[in-house]
Coordinates of C-alpha atoms and ligand atoms in Angstrom, one line a residue:
Chain A
X318 CA 21.1 47.4 0.5
X319 CA 18.1 46.3 -1.2
X320 CA 18.1 42.2 -1.9
X321 CA 15.7 43.1 -4.9
X322 CA 14.1 46.1 -6.1
X323 CA 11.0 46.0 -9.3
X324 CA 11.9 49.0 -11.5
X325 CA 8.9 49.8 -13.7
X326 CA 7.5 46.4 -13.9
X327 CA 5.2 45.9 -16.2
X328 CA 3.4 42.7 -17.9
X329 CA 0.8 42.2 -20.3
X330 CA 0.6 38.0 -21.6
X331 CA 0.4 37.1 -24.8
X332 CA -3.2 37.0 -25.1
X333 CA -3.8 40.3 -24.2
X334 CA -4.2 40.4 -20.0
X335 CA -2.3 43.6 -18.6
X336 CA -1.7 41.7 -15.5
X337 CA 0.8 44.7 -13.4
X338 CA 0.9 47.9 -14.8
X339 CA 4.4 49.9 -13.9
X340 CA 5.3 48.6 -10.2
X341 CA 8.3 50.1 -8.2
X342 CA 9.5 49.1 -4.7
X343 CA 12.3 47.3 -3.0
X344 CA 13.0 45.1 -0.4
X345 CA 15.7 45.3 1.8
X346 CA 17.5 43.1 4.4
X347 CA 16.2 41.8 7.2
X348 CA 12.9 43.5 5.6
X349 CA 9.5 41.6 5.8
X350 CA 7.6 42.7 3.3
X351 CA 3.6 42.2 2.1
X352 CA 1.8 42.5 -1.2
X353 CA -1.5 42.2 -0.1
X354 CA -4.4 43.4 -3.2
X355 CA -7.7 41.9 -4.4
X356 CA -7.1 38.8 -6.4
X357 CA -6.1 38.2 -10.1
X358 CA -4.4 41.6 -9.5
X359 CA -0.3 40.7 -10.9
X360 CA 0.9 39.0 -7.0
X361 CA 1.6 36.0 -8.1
X362 CA 2.8 36.6 -12.0
X363 CA 5.3 39.9 -10.1
X364 CA 6.7 36.9 -7.7
X365 CA 7.6 34.8 -11.6
X366 CA 8.6 38.0 -12.7
X367 CA 11.2 38.4 -9.7
X368 CA 12.1 34.6 -9.9
X369 CA 12.9 34.1 -13.2
X370 CA 10.3 32.2 -14.3
X371 CA 8.6 35.2 -16.0
X372 CA 10.1 37.7 -18.5
X373 CA 8.4 41.0 -18.1
X374 CA 7.2 43.2 -21.0
X375 CA 9.0 46.1 -19.7
X376 CA 11.1 47.4 -16.1
X377 CA 13.6 46.0 -14.7
X378 CA 14.7 43.5 -11.7
X379 CA 17.9 43.4 -9.7
X380 CA 18.2 40.5 -7.7
X381 CA 20.0 37.6 -6.8
X382 CA 19.0 34.6 -8.4
X383 CA 21.6 32.2 -7.7
X384 CA 20.7 31.6 -4.1
X385 CA 16.6 33.2 -4.7
X386 CA 14.3 30.6 -2.1
X387 CA 10.5 30.0 -3.4
X388 CA 7.6 28.5 -1.4
X389 CA 5.0 27.9 -3.9
X390 CA 0.8 28.4 -2.6
X391 CA 0.8 23.5 -2.4
X392 CA 3.6 22.3 -1.0
X393 CA 4.9 21.1 -4.0
X394 CA 6.7 17.9 -2.7
X395 CA 7.3 15.1 -5.1
X396 CA 5.0 12.0 -3.8
X397 CA 7.7 9.5 -4.2
X398 CA 10.0 11.4 -2.2
X399 CA 9.9 10.5 1.8
X400 CA 10.3 14.2 3.0
X401 CA 14.0 14.3 3.2
X402 CA 14.4 13.1 -0.2
X403 CA 12.2 16.1 -0.8
X404 CA 13.9 18.3 1.1
X405 CA 17.1 17.0 0.2
X406 CA 16.4 18.0 -3.6
X407 CA 16.7 21.9 -3.8
X408 CA 20.7 20.4 -3.2
X409 CA 20.1 17.5 -5.1
X410 CA 19.7 19.2 -8.2
X411 CA 22.7 21.8 -8.0
X412 CA 24.9 19.0 -7.3
X413 CA 25.4 19.5 -4.0
X414 CA 27.2 16.1 -2.8
X415 CA 25.2 13.8 -0.5
X416 CA 26.8 14.2 2.2
X417 CA 26.0 17.3 2.7
X418 CA 22.7 17.4 1.6
X419 CA 22.2 14.8 4.3
X420 CA 23.8 17.8 7.1
X421 CA 21.9 20.4 5.2
X422 CA 18.3 18.4 5.4
X423 CA 18.7 17.6 8.9
X424 CA 19.8 21.0 9.4
X425 CA 16.2 22.0 7.8
X426 CA 13.7 19.7 8.5
X427 CA 15.1 20.8 12.9
X428 CA 14.9 24.3 11.8
X429 CA 11.0 24.2 10.9
X430 CA 10.1 21.3 13.8
X431 CA 9.4 17.9 11.8
X432 CA 12.2 15.4 13.1
X433 CA 11.4 12.8 13.7
X434 CA 8.8 12.5 10.2
X435 CA 11.9 12.4 8.6
X436 CA 10.6 8.8 6.6
X437 CA 7.1 9.7 5.9
X438 CA 6.0 10.2 2.3
X439 CA 3.9 13.3 1.8
X440 CA 0.7 11.7 1.6
X441 CA 0.9 11.2 5.1
X442 CA 1.6 14.4 6.3
X443 CA -1.2 17.0 7.4
X444 CA -1.7 20.2 5.2
X445 CA 0.7 22.2 7.8
X446 CA 3.5 19.6 7.8
X447 CA 3.7 19.7 4.2
X448 CA 4.0 23.0 4.5
X449 CA 6.5 23.0 6.9
X450 CA 8.5 20.3 4.8
X451 CA 8.4 23.1 1.9
X452 CA 9.8 25.9 3.9
X453 CA 12.2 23.0 5.2
X454 CA 13.7 22.5 1.6
X455 CA 13.7 26.1 0.8
X456 CA 15.4 27.1 3.5
X457 CA 18.7 24.6 2.4
X458 CA 19.7 26.6 0.0
X459 CA 19.9 29.6 2.8
X460 CA 18.6 31.7 0.4
X461 CA 19.3 35.8 0.7
X462 CA 16.0 35.8 -1.0
X463 CA 13.0 34.6 0.2
X464 CA 9.6 35.1 -1.8
X465 CA 6.4 33.7 -0.7
X466 CA 3.1 33.1 -2.5
X467 CA 0.0 33.1 -0.3
X468 CA 2.0 30.1 1.6
X469 CA -0.6 29.4 4.5
X470 CA -3.6 30.7 2.0
X471 CA -5.2 26.2 1.9
X472 CA -4.3 25.3 5.7
X473 CA -6.7 26.6 8.7
X474 CA -6.8 29.5 10.6
X475 CA -4.7 27.6 13.3
X476 CA -2.2 26.2 11.9
X477 CA -1.8 28.9 9.7
X478 CA -1.2 31.4 12.6
X479 CA 1.6 28.3 14.1
X480 CA 3.3 28.8 10.4
X481 CA 3.3 32.3 10.6
X482 CA 5.6 32.2 14.6
X483 CA 7.9 29.5 12.5
X484 CA 8.1 31.6 10.1
X485 CA 8.8 34.5 12.3
X486 CA 11.3 33.2 14.0
X487 CA 12.7 31.9 10.9
X488 CA 13.0 35.2 9.4
X489 CA 14.7 36.9 12.8
X490 CA 17.5 33.6 12.7
X491 CA 18.3 33.9 9.0
X492 CA 17.8 37.3 8.3
X493 CA 16.2 36.7 5.4
X494 CA 14.8 39.0 2.3
X495 CA 11.0 38.2 2.5
X496 CA 8.7 38.9 0.2
X497 CA 5.1 37.8 0.9
X498 CA 1.9 37.2 -0.6
X499 CA -1.3 37.6 1.0
X500 CA -4.7 38.2 1.3
X501 CA -5.2 38.2 5.2
X502 CA -4.8 41.5 5.9
X503 CA -3.9 39.8 10.1
X504 CA -0.9 37.8 8.7
X505 CA 0.7 40.8 6.7
X506 CA 0.6 42.8 10.2
X507 CA 1.9 40.8 12.1
X508 CA 4.4 39.1 10.2
X509 CA 5.5 42.3 7.4
X510 CA 8.0 45.3 8.3
X511 CA 6.0 47.1 5.7
X512 CA 2.4 46.2 3.9
X513 CA 2.2 47.1 0.1
X514 CA -1.1 47.6 -1.1
X515 CA -2.0 46.9 -4.9
X516 CA -4.5 47.4 -7.5
X517 CA -7.3 46.0 -9.4
X518 CA -5.8 44.5 -12.6
X519 CA -3.5 46.3 -13.8
X520 CA -1.9 46.1 -10.1
X521 CA 0.1 48.8 -9.1
X522 CA 1.6 49.6 -5.8
X523 CA -1.2 52.0 -4.6
X524 CA -0.5 52.4 -1.0
X525 CA 2.3 51.8 1.8
X526 CA 2.1 51.0 5.2
X527 CA 4.7 50.8 7.8
X528 CA 4.6 47.8 9.9
X529 CA 6.9 49.6 14.1
X530 CA 5.8 46.2 16.0
X531 CA 9.8 44.9 17.6
X532 CA 10.8 41.3 17.3
X533 CA 10.2 38.5 18.1
X534 CA 5.8 39.3 17.7
X535 CA 3.4 37.3 19.8
X536 CA 0.3 36.0 19.2
X537 CA -1.3 37.9 21.6
X538 CA 0.0 41.0 19.2
X539 CA -3.4 40.2 17.0
X540 CA -5.3 41.9 19.8
X541 CA -3.5 45.7 20.7
X542 CA -5.3 48.0 20.2
X543 CA -2.6 49.7 17.9
X544 CA -2.6 46.0 15.8
X545 CA -6.3 46.4 15.1
X546 CA -6.4 50.0 14.1
X547 CA -3.4 49.2 11.3
X548 CA -5.5 46.8 10.1
X549 CA -8.4 48.2 9.6
X550 CA -6.2 50.9 7.7
X551 CA -5.3 48.9 5.1
X552 CA -8.4 46.7 5.1
X553 CA -10.5 50.5 4.4
X554 CA -7.4 51.1 1.7
X555 CA -8.0 47.7 -0.2
X556 CA -11.5 47.9 -0.4
X557 CA -10.6 51.7 -2.3
X558 CA -9.0 49.3 -5.0
X559 CA -12.0 46.3 -5.3
X560 CA -13.9 47.4 -8.2
Chain B
X977 CA -17.5 2.3 36.3
X978 CA -15.6 2.4 32.7
X979 CA -18.8 3.9 31.5
X980 CA -17.1 6.9 34.4
X981 CA -14.1 6.9 32.9
X982 CA -15.2 6.8 28.7
X983 CA -15.7 10.7 28.7
X984 CA -12.3 11.9 30.4
X985 CA -10.0 9.4 28.0
X986 CA -12.4 11.2 25.2
X987 CA -11.0 14.5 26.3
X988 CA -7.3 13.1 26.3
X989 CA -7.8 12.3 23.2
X990 CA -9.6 14.5 21.9
X991 CA -6.9 17.4 22.7
X992 CA -4.3 17.2 20.3
X993 CA -7.3 18.6 18.5
X994 CA -6.9 22.0 19.9
X995 CA -2.9 22.7 17.8
X996 CA -4.3 20.4 14.0
X997 CA -0.5 20.9 13.1
X998 CA 1.2 19.9 16.3
X999 CA 3.4 16.4 15.6
X1000 CA 0.7 14.3 18.1
X1001 CA -2.3 14.8 15.6
X1002 CA -0.2 14.7 13.4
X1003 CA 1.2 11.2 13.8
X1004 CA -1.8 9.0 13.7
X1005 CA -2.2 10.4 10.1
X1006 CA -0.7 7.2 8.5
X1007 CA -3.0 5.0 9.8
X1008 CA -5.6 6.8 9.1
X1009 CA -5.0 6.6 5.5
X1010 CA -4.6 3.2 5.7
X1011 CA -7.7 1.6 5.0
X1012 CA -7.8 -1.5 7.4
X1013 CA -9.6 -4.8 7.1
X1014 CA -12.4 -4.9 9.6
X1015 CA -11.2 -7.1 12.4
X1016 CA -11.7 -11.0 11.5
X1017 CA -12.5 -10.6 8.4
X1018 CA -10.3 -13.6 6.8
X1019 CA -9.6 -14.6 3.3
X1020 CA -13.1 -16.5 2.6
X1021 CA -15.5 -13.3 3.6
X1022 CA -13.5 -11.5 0.7
X1023 CA -13.7 -14.6 -1.0
X1024 CA -17.1 -15.8 -1.8
X1025 CA -19.3 -13.6 -3.4
X1026 CA -16.8 -14.5 -6.1
X1027 CA -16.5 -18.0 -5.8
X1028 CA -20.8 -18.2 -5.1
X1029 CA -20.7 -16.9 -8.9
X1030 CA -18.7 -19.6 -10.3
X1031 CA -20.5 -22.5 -8.9
X1032 CA -23.6 -20.7 -10.0
X1033 CA -22.1 -20.3 -13.7
X1034 CA -20.4 -23.7 -13.3
X1035 CA -24.4 -25.5 -12.3
X1036 CA -25.6 -23.2 -15.5
X1037 CA -23.2 -25.2 -18.0
X1038 CA -24.1 -28.0 -16.7
X1039 CA -28.1 -27.4 -16.8
X1040 CA -27.2 -26.7 -20.6
X1041 CA -25.1 -29.9 -21.2
X1042 CA -28.1 -32.1 -19.5
X1043 CA -31.3 -30.2 -20.0
X1044 CA -30.6 -28.2 -22.5
X1045 CA -28.6 -30.4 -25.2
X1046 CA -29.6 -33.4 -26.1
X1047 CA -27.1 -36.1 -26.6
X1048 CA -25.8 -35.6 -30.2
X1049 CA -25.6 -31.7 -29.7
X1050 CA -23.9 -32.5 -26.2
X1051 CA -20.2 -32.5 -27.7
X1052 CA -21.1 -28.7 -28.2
X1053 CA -21.0 -27.9 -24.6
X1054 CA -18.6 -30.8 -22.5
X1055 CA -19.6 -30.9 -19.0
X1056 CA -16.8 -29.8 -16.6
X1057 CA -15.8 -33.1 -15.8
X1058 CA -15.5 -34.7 -18.9
X1059 CA -13.6 -30.9 -19.9
X1060 CA -11.0 -32.1 -17.0
X1061 CA -10.6 -35.6 -17.1
X1062 CA -10.3 -35.6 -20.9
X1063 CA -9.6 -32.2 -22.5
X1064 CA -7.0 -31.6 -20.0
X1065 CA -6.1 -35.0 -18.6
X1066 CA -7.6 -37.0 -21.8
X1067 CA -5.3 -38.1 -25.3
X1068 CA -5.8 -36.1 -29.0
X1069 CA -6.6 -38.4 -32.3
X1070 CA -3.2 -38.7 -32.9
X1071 CA -2.6 -40.1 -29.2
X1072 CA -0.4 -37.0 -27.3
X1073 CA -1.0 -36.5 -24.3
X1074 CA -4.1 -33.5 -23.9
X1075 CA -1.7 -31.5 -21.3
X1076 CA 1.3 -31.8 -23.4
X1077 CA -0.6 -30.6 -25.9
X1078 CA -1.6 -27.2 -23.9
X1079 CA 1.6 -26.6 -22.0
X1080 CA 3.7 -26.2 -24.8
X1081 CA 0.9 -24.4 -26.5
X1082 CA 1.6 -22.1 -23.2
X1083 CA 4.5 -21.7 -23.0
X1084 CA 4.6 -20.5 -26.8
X1085 CA 2.4 -18.3 -26.6
X1086 CA 3.6 -16.9 -23.5
X1087 CA 6.7 -16.3 -24.8
X1088 CA 5.1 -15.0 -28.1
X1089 CA 3.5 -11.8 -25.7
X1090 CA 6.1 -11.6 -23.4
X1091 CA 8.7 -10.6 -26.8
X1092 CA 6.1 -9.0 -27.9
X1093 CA 4.8 -6.6 -24.7
X1094 CA 8.9 -6.1 -24.3
X1095 CA 8.8 -4.5 -27.6
X1096 CA 5.8 -2.5 -27.3
X1097 CA 7.7 -1.1 -23.9
X1098 CA 10.6 -0.4 -25.5
X1099 CA 8.9 1.3 -28.9
X1100 CA 6.1 2.5 -26.7
X1101 CA 8.3 4.4 -23.9
X1102 CA 10.1 5.8 -26.1
X1103 CA 8.0 7.4 -28.7
X1104 CA 6.2 9.0 -25.3
X1105 CA 9.6 10.2 -24.1
X1106 CA 10.3 12.6 -27.7
X1107 CA 6.6 13.3 -27.7
X1108 CA 6.9 14.7 -24.1
X1109 CA 9.9 16.2 -25.0
X1110 CA 8.7 18.1 -28.4
X1111 CA 5.2 19.2 -29.2
X1112 CA 5.7 19.1 -33.3
X1113 CA 7.2 15.3 -32.3
X1114 CA 3.4 14.4 -30.4
X1115 CA 1.2 16.5 -33.1
X1116 CA 2.9 14.3 -35.8
X1117 CA 3.4 10.7 -34.3
X1118 CA 0.0 11.2 -32.4
X1119 CA -2.4 10.5 -35.1
X1120 CA -0.6 7.9 -36.6
X1121 CA -1.2 6.2 -33.6
X1122 CA -5.0 6.8 -33.8
X1123 CA -4.8 4.7 -37.0
X1124 CA -2.0 2.4 -35.6
X1125 CA -5.5 1.5 -32.9
X1126 CA -8.2 2.1 -35.4
X1127 CA -7.6 -0.6 -37.6
X1128 CA -8.5 -3.5 -36.6
X1129 CA -6.2 -6.1 -36.3
X1130 CA -7.9 -9.4 -39.2
X1131 CA -7.2 -6.7 -41.3
X1132 CA -3.9 -6.4 -40.6
X1133 CA -3.0 -9.5 -40.5
X1134 CA -3.0 -11.3 -43.5
X1135 CA -1.1 -8.3 -45.5
X1136 CA 1.5 -9.4 -41.8
X1137 CA 1.5 -12.7 -43.0
X1138 CA 2.3 -11.7 -47.1
X1139 CA 5.4 -9.7 -45.7
X1140 CA 7.3 -11.5 -42.6
X1141 CA 5.8 -15.4 -42.9
X1142 CA 3.8 -17.4 -41.4
X1143 CA 6.6 -17.7 -38.1
X1144 CA 7.2 -16.3 -35.0
X1145 CA 8.3 -12.5 -36.0
X1146 CA 5.2 -12.4 -37.7
X1147 CA 3.1 -13.3 -34.5
X1148 CA 5.3 -11.5 -32.2
X1149 CA 4.7 -8.6 -34.9
X1150 CA 0.6 -8.9 -33.9
X1151 CA 1.2 -8.5 -30.9
X1152 CA 2.8 -5.4 -30.8
X1153 CA 0.5 -3.4 -32.9
X1154 CA -2.4 -4.8 -31.4
X1155 CA -0.2 -3.7 -27.4
X1156 CA 1.9 -0.2 -28.3
X1157 CA -1.1 2.4 -28.6
X1158 CA -2.1 2.3 -24.1
X1159 CA 1.8 2.1 -23.6
X1160 CA 2.9 5.3 -26.0
X1161 CA -0.8 7.2 -24.8
X1162 CA -0.1 6.4 -21.3
X1163 CA 3.4 6.8 -20.3
X1164 CA 3.1 10.4 -22.7
X1165 CA -0.2 11.0 -20.1
X1166 CA 1.7 10.2 -17.2
X1167 CA 4.8 12.1 -17.8
X1168 CA 2.8 15.3 -18.5
X1169 CA 1.4 14.7 -15.1
X1170 CA 3.5 16.6 -13.0
X1171 CA 1.8 20.0 -11.6
X1172 CA 3.1 23.6 -12.8
X1173 CA 4.6 24.6 -9.8
X1174 CA 7.2 21.7 -9.9
X1175 CA 8.3 22.0 -12.9
X1176 CA 9.0 25.7 -11.6
X1177 CA 10.7 24.3 -9.3
X1178 CA 13.5 22.2 -11.3
X1179 CA 13.3 25.4 -13.6
X1180 CA 14.8 27.6 -11.0
X1181 CA 17.4 25.1 -9.9
X1182 CA 18.2 25.6 -13.8
X1183 CA 17.4 20.6 -14.0
X1184 CA 18.8 19.5 -17.4
X1185 CA 16.2 18.4 -19.8
X1186 CA 17.5 14.4 -18.9
X1187 CA 16.8 15.3 -14.6
X1188 CA 14.0 16.9 -15.7
X1189 CA 12.8 13.4 -17.3
X1190 CA 14.2 11.5 -14.6
X1191 CA 13.1 13.5 -11.3
X1192 CA 10.4 14.7 -11.8
X1193 CA 8.3 13.8 -15.3
X1194 CA 9.3 9.2 -15.0
X1195 CA 8.2 9.4 -11.4
X1196 CA 5.3 11.3 -11.9
X1197 CA 4.2 8.9 -14.6
X1198 CA 5.0 5.8 -13.0
X1199 CA 1.4 5.2 -12.2
X1200 CA -0.1 6.4 -15.3
X1201 CA 2.9 3.5 -16.7
X1202 CA 2.1 0.9 -15.1
X1203 CA -1.6 1.1 -15.9
X1204 CA -1.0 1.4 -19.6
X1205 CA 1.3 -1.8 -18.7
X1206 CA -1.4 -3.9 -17.4
X1207 CA -3.8 -3.5 -20.6
X1208 CA -0.9 -3.6 -23.2
X1209 CA 0.2 -7.1 -21.2
X1210 CA -2.9 -8.1 -21.9
X1211 CA -3.7 -7.3 -25.3
X1212 CA -0.3 -9.1 -26.3
X1213 CA -1.5 -12.0 -25.4
X1214 CA -4.2 -11.6 -27.2
X1215 CA -2.4 -10.5 -29.8
X1216 CA -0.2 -13.8 -29.2
X1217 CA -3.1 -16.1 -29.7
X1218 CA -5.1 -14.4 -32.7
X1219 CA -1.7 -14.5 -34.8
X1220 CA -1.0 -18.5 -33.8
X1221 CA -4.5 -19.1 -34.8
X1222 CA -3.0 -17.7 -38.2
X1223 CA 0.2 -18.4 -38.4
X1224 CA 0.1 -21.6 -38.5
X1225 CA 4.6 -22.7 -38.8
X1226 CA 6.5 -23.6 -36.5
X1227 CA 6.3 -24.8 -33.0
X1228 CA 2.0 -24.5 -32.1
X1229 CA 0.4 -22.1 -29.6
X1230 CA -2.1 -21.8 -28.0
X1231 CA -4.2 -20.2 -30.9
X1232 CA -3.1 -23.6 -33.4
X1233 CA -5.0 -26.0 -30.5
X1234 CA -8.3 -23.6 -30.3
X1235 CA -7.8 -24.1 -34.5
X1236 CA -7.0 -27.7 -34.7
X1237 CA -9.6 -28.6 -32.0
X1238 CA -12.3 -26.8 -33.5
X1239 CA -11.7 -28.4 -36.7
X1240 CA -11.6 -32.3 -35.1
X1241 CA -14.3 -31.5 -33.9
X1242 CA -12.3 -32.1 -30.3
X1243 CA -14.5 -30.1 -27.6
X1244 CA -13.2 -31.2 -24.6
X1245 CA -10.0 -30.2 -25.6
X1246 CA -10.8 -26.9 -27.3
X1247 CA -12.7 -26.1 -23.5
X1248 CA -9.5 -26.4 -22.0
X1249 CA -7.8 -24.7 -24.8
X1250 CA -9.9 -21.5 -23.6
X1251 CA -9.8 -21.8 -20.0
X1252 CA -5.9 -22.2 -20.5
X1253 CA -6.2 -19.3 -22.5
X1254 CA -8.1 -16.8 -19.8
X1255 CA -5.8 -17.8 -16.7
X1256 CA -3.5 -16.6 -19.1
X1257 CA -5.6 -13.4 -19.5
X1258 CA -5.7 -13.0 -15.8
X1259 CA -3.1 -14.4 -14.5
X1260 CA -1.1 -11.7 -16.6
X1261 CA -3.2 -9.0 -15.8
X1262 CA -3.2 -10.1 -11.9
X1263 CA 0.9 -9.8 -12.2
X1264 CA 1.1 -6.3 -13.8
X1265 CA -1.7 -4.5 -11.3
X1266 CA 0.7 -6.6 -8.0
X1267 CA 3.9 -5.1 -9.9
X1268 CA 2.6 -1.8 -10.3
X1269 CA 1.7 -1.3 -6.7
X1270 CA 4.9 -3.1 -5.4
X1271 CA 6.5 0.0 -7.4
X1272 CA 4.7 2.6 -6.8
X1273 CA 2.2 1.8 -3.8
X1274 CA 4.2 3.3 -1.1
X1275 CA 3.0 7.0 -2.0
X1276 CA 0.6 6.2 -5.0
X1277 CA -3.1 5.5 -4.1
X1278 CA -5.0 5.0 -7.4
X1279 CA -8.7 6.3 -7.4
X1280 CA -10.4 3.2 -8.5
X1281 CA -8.8 1.3 -5.7
X1282 CA -7.4 -2.0 -7.2
Ligands
ADP1177 N1 -0.2 32.5 -17.9 C1 -1.4 33.8 -18.4 N2 -1.6 33.9 -19.4 C2 -2.6 35.4 -19.2 N3 -3.2 35.5 -18.5 C3 -2.7 35.5 -16.9 C4 -1.7 34.3 -17.4 N4 -1.4 34.2 -16.0 C5 -1.5 35.1 -14.5 N5 -2.9 36.0 -16.0 C6 -3.9 36.4 -15.4 O1 -2.9 37.8 -14.8 C7 -3.8 38.4 -14.0 C8 -2.7 38.4 -12.8 O2 -2.6 37.0 -12.5 P1 -2.1 36.3 -11.2 O3 -1.0 37.1 -11.0 O4 -2.2 35.0 -10.9 O5 -2.9 37.6 -9.7 P2 -3.0 36.9 -8.2 O6 -1.6 37.0 -7.8 O7 -2.5 38.7 -7.9 O8 -4.1 36.6 -8.1 C9 -4.9 37.1 -13.8 O9 -6.4 38.3 -14.4 C10 -5.1 36.2 -14.6 O10 -6.4 36.0 -15.3
MG1178 MG1 -1.5 34.0 -7.0

């Protein structure tokens, strides 16, 4: 059953920018779908539409917005709150009682391996740790659908691979449906069950690649010939859509 | 031998760097971010430059008093020790102790400035909150706030006296007029400083306006609010002295002491009053700087290092 369905989505911004043209696809439960595409092709726009932050000018979205997880490009931690208080924020905004909130936060912090840093303020965390805190905050909602907007774009490669492993483990443990955006082909192939290629603006889905590797995927997979072949095919496809 | 062991130690500490995201590498970050005074630095090392300049200025003052000015004109700039002995510790022409005149005036001025500042904060924050909630209110209020700021306070003082008399209230009104603008502008700027993605986060949880204001906009704005507060507090002191200078009724404040000492040519008292006025301004500035650091220092690092 689809956890998220886009049906003929089109987005024309008030200034006339046509960001997305006729996007139709769906993400099932237990699916990890990644969208790659040239920058400015409307990927973020697509996620904002999925989350309800933006109303499309045409088309329909089917999604359960009550329990939606959204991981932003920057960690978006509130600098005046400690890690624990940041992780508790979403539950707090939903009026979850303090004791339950605290339990959810403890659990989520453990899931991303931030134990021991609960009392730290964001300014004393590295970029990777901030992203993990941000991930933990989203996980407190136990979201069946998770949207990721280039979440690991700002961290160095080793940290990124670390975060990829962790996200993948969470995906397996939690079984959420993920819609992930990245400009890293290697990240896309490593994480996903499916990779969608989006064309330059106005963005539309022009190709789709199924990723056959079984989970859990190990970091060495990145050096597998089959992995390289698939990455190459996607890369070639992407070059085709760059104008 | 110690030297030979050095490379091994370096190798061990560098190891966590292989995984920059590991807890070991991250755990040291908080220390790195707190600029520590180099070992062996005392308050003296920090304090001597301003103390030296202060000493030079006092020396220059003596030079002006005894070298530049002749006997007849020495009253224009009495020497520092005379400011202490006659200005602070002497008696006025009426036979009152100067120190008691000055302290009463200081208390009076500080009270007026404090009342004015509190009113400014209440009015300013309410205005800024309203402006932050509606672009129409912002557009409506802003030009008038700028007009109030742009009008020289001396142009308004006669009008204020004309309307409200010459006792306490008009003095407070001068304080409010002069200190309101920085509070409004800085608070508004602060409330609007939260990033869009943070607002998105609250929108996704259907946060109410009040929750958004209380848990996002207001805390995000605190550093700017305190910056405004510090400016306004200084201005409020100026307002209290200016108001007092022009509105003579009731207990005299520092403005009246300045005025009377000038017209009686009691130059030692005049200098003493100027020094006290200056000290009040400095204390207020330091206090609000300290308060701001107390409230936001644990998460906010000001770019200007204050
Ligand atoms: N609020 C907006 N108003 C007008 N144009 C916008 C707005 N937001 C984004 N755009 C434009 O829409 C296009 C797609 O943006 P975006 O979805 O952020 O791209 P991506 O995330 O793929 O880099 C870009 O050309 C961008 O400049
Ligand atoms: Mg984007």
